[in-house]
Coordinates of C-alpha atoms in Angstrom, one line a residue:
P1 CA 66.6 -63.2 77.3
Y2 CA 64.1 -63.1 79.6
M3 CA 60.3 -65.0 78.7
G4 CA 58.3 -65.1 82.2
T5 CA 57.4 -63.4 84.8
D6 CA 60.8 -61.2 85.4
S7 CA 60.8 -59.9 82.0
I8 CA 56.8 -58.4 82.5
A9 CA 57.5 -57.2 86.3
P10 CA 59.6 -54.4 85.6
F11 CA 57.1 -52.8 83.6
I12 CA 54.3 -53.4 86.1
E13 CA 55.8 -52.5 89.3
N14 CA 54.1 -48.2 88.8
P15 CA 50.5 -48.3 88.2
E16 CA 51.1 -45.3 86.4
K17 CA 52.5 -47.9 83.7
G18 CA 51.6 -50.6 81.8
V19 CA 51.8 -53.8 79.3
Y20 CA 50.0 -55.4 76.9
L21 CA 50.7 -59.2 76.9
L22 CA 50.2 -60.9 73.9
C23 CA 47.5 -63.6 74.2
L24 CA 46.1 -64.5 71.1
T25 CA 47.2 -63.8 67.1
S26 CA 45.2 -63.9 64.2
N27 CA 47.3 -65.0 62.1
P28 CA 47.4 -68.8 60.8
S29 CA 50.7 -69.8 62.4
A30 CA 49.4 -68.7 65.9
I31 CA 48.3 -72.8 66.3
D32 CA 53.0 -73.2 66.5
F33 CA 52.7 -72.1 70.1
Q34 CA 49.7 -70.0 71.6
Y35 CA 47.8 -73.5 70.9
K36 CA 50.0 -76.1 72.7
F37 CA 47.8 -78.2 74.5
S38 CA 49.3 -79.0 78.3
N39 CA 48.1 -79.7 82.0
N40 CA 44.2 -79.1 80.6
S41 CA 44.5 -75.6 78.9
Y42 CA 45.9 -73.9 75.9
L43 CA 48.9 -72.1 76.2
Y44 CA 47.5 -68.8 75.0
E45 CA 44.3 -69.6 78.5
D46 CA 47.6 -69.6 80.9
V47 CA 48.8 -66.6 79.3
A48 CA 45.4 -64.8 80.3
K49 CA 45.4 -66.6 83.9
L50 CA 48.5 -65.6 84.4
A51 CA 48.2 -62.1 83.1
L52 CA 44.7 -62.0 85.8
V53 CA 46.9 -63.4 88.9
L54 CA 49.9 -60.7 88.0
N55 CA 47.7 -57.5 87.6
K56 CA 47.8 -56.8 90.7
N57 CA 48.2 -52.5 89.7
D58 CA 45.6 -52.8 87.4
N59 CA 48.1 -52.2 84.9
I60 CA 47.8 -55.4 82.5
G61 CA 45.9 -55.9 79.1
L62 CA 45.8 -58.8 76.8
V63 CA 46.0 -59.0 72.8
V64 CA 43.6 -61.2 71.5
G65 CA 43.0 -61.6 67.3
A66 CA 39.4 -61.3 66.3
T67 CA 39.4 -64.1 64.3
K68 CA 38.9 -66.5 66.8
Q69 CA 35.7 -65.9 68.6
E70 CA 35.7 -69.2 70.4
D71 CA 38.7 -68.7 72.0
M72 CA 38.0 -65.1 72.5
E73 CA 35.0 -66.3 74.6
K74 CA 37.2 -68.6 76.6
I75 CA 39.8 -65.5 77.5
K76 CA 37.0 -63.6 78.5
Q77 CA 35.6 -66.3 80.7
A78 CA 39.5 -66.9 81.9
A79 CA 40.2 -63.4 83.0
P80 CA 37.4 -61.1 82.7
S81 CA 38.5 -58.1 84.1
L82 CA 41.7 -57.4 81.7
T83 CA 41.4 -54.9 78.8
W84 CA 42.6 -56.0 75.5
L85 CA 43.6 -54.7 72.2
I86 CA 42.2 -56.4 69.2
P87 CA 44.2 -56.7 66.1
G88 CA 42.9 -58.2 63.6
I89 CA 39.8 -56.5 62.3
G90 CA 39.0 -55.9 58.7
A91 CA 42.0 -57.0 56.1
Q92 CA 42.6 -60.6 58.2
G93 CA 39.1 -60.9 58.3
G94 CA 38.0 -60.7 62.1
D95 CA 34.4 -60.3 62.9
L96 CA 34.1 -56.4 64.4
E97 CA 30.8 -56.6 66.2
Q98 CA 31.7 -60.1 67.6
S99 CA 34.7 -58.8 68.6
V100 CA 32.9 -55.5 70.2
R101 CA 30.4 -57.7 71.9
I102 CA 32.8 -60.6 73.4
S103 CA 35.7 -57.9 74.5
N104 CA 33.2 -55.6 76.1
G105 CA 32.0 -56.3 79.3
S106 CA 30.9 -55.4 82.5
E107 CA 34.4 -55.9 83.8
N108 CA 36.3 -55.2 80.8
I109 CA 36.9 -53.4 77.3
G110 CA 38.0 -54.3 74.0
I111 CA 40.3 -51.6 72.1
I112 CA 39.8 -52.3 68.2
N113 CA 42.6 -51.8 66.5
V114 CA 41.9 -51.6 62.4
S115 CA 45.0 -50.4 60.5
R116 CA 44.9 -51.7 57.1
S117 CA 41.6 -51.1 56.3
I118 CA 41.9 -47.5 57.4
I119 CA 45.0 -46.3 55.6
Y120 CA 44.7 -48.1 52.6
A121 CA 41.2 -47.2 52.6
G122 CA 39.8 -45.9 48.9
N123 CA 42.6 -44.7 46.7
Q124 CA 44.6 -43.5 50.0
S125 CA 43.3 -39.6 49.9
L126 CA 42.9 -38.3 53.4
D127 CA 39.3 -38.3 52.6
D128 CA 38.7 -41.6 52.1
I129 CA 41.3 -41.9 55.1
R130 CA 39.1 -40.3 57.4
A131 CA 35.5 -41.7 55.9
A132 CA 36.6 -45.2 57.0
A133 CA 37.5 -44.2 60.3
I134 CA 34.4 -42.5 60.9
N135 CA 32.5 -45.6 59.6
Y136 CA 34.2 -47.6 62.4
N137 CA 34.2 -45.5 65.1
Q138 CA 30.2 -45.3 64.2
Q139 CA 29.8 -49.1 63.6
I140 CA 31.9 -49.4 67.4
N141 CA 30.0 -47.1 69.1
Q142 CA 26.8 -48.6 67.5
F143 CA 27.7 -52.5 68.6
L144 CA 28.7 -50.6 71.9
D145 CA 25.4 -49.4 72.6
Y146 CA 23.7 -52.4 71.3
N147 CA 25.5 -53.9 74.4
E148 CA 24.5 -51.7 77.1

């Protein structure tokens, strides 16, 4: 098994394909690996910096959990032009407004992933699920408008 640049290369050679690299997760045990400190940076910062260097075809993004706002800011500074996939909103306690504001800027965009809070909304009827999805979409758009 590979766990470095060689495992990413086949997926980024074609500019029409791409990958999201796991950078920082919302779960408490992220500290086990993602917060390993070496050469004056955390592993999650090293992942962001490497992804930026490898992003020659503009087809690499980062998975960045929404529960760690201060660390999200560090990632944005390390790799300001990368797109993010952002889990951790809702059930995991990530702040939607801050996640949208931190991840969306002049160079990058954050894709908010809300799953459990939508599929388990209300009594899980189609109407409740639809209403929850619409509500999140409206909130995201409101925060995006505020950013501009």
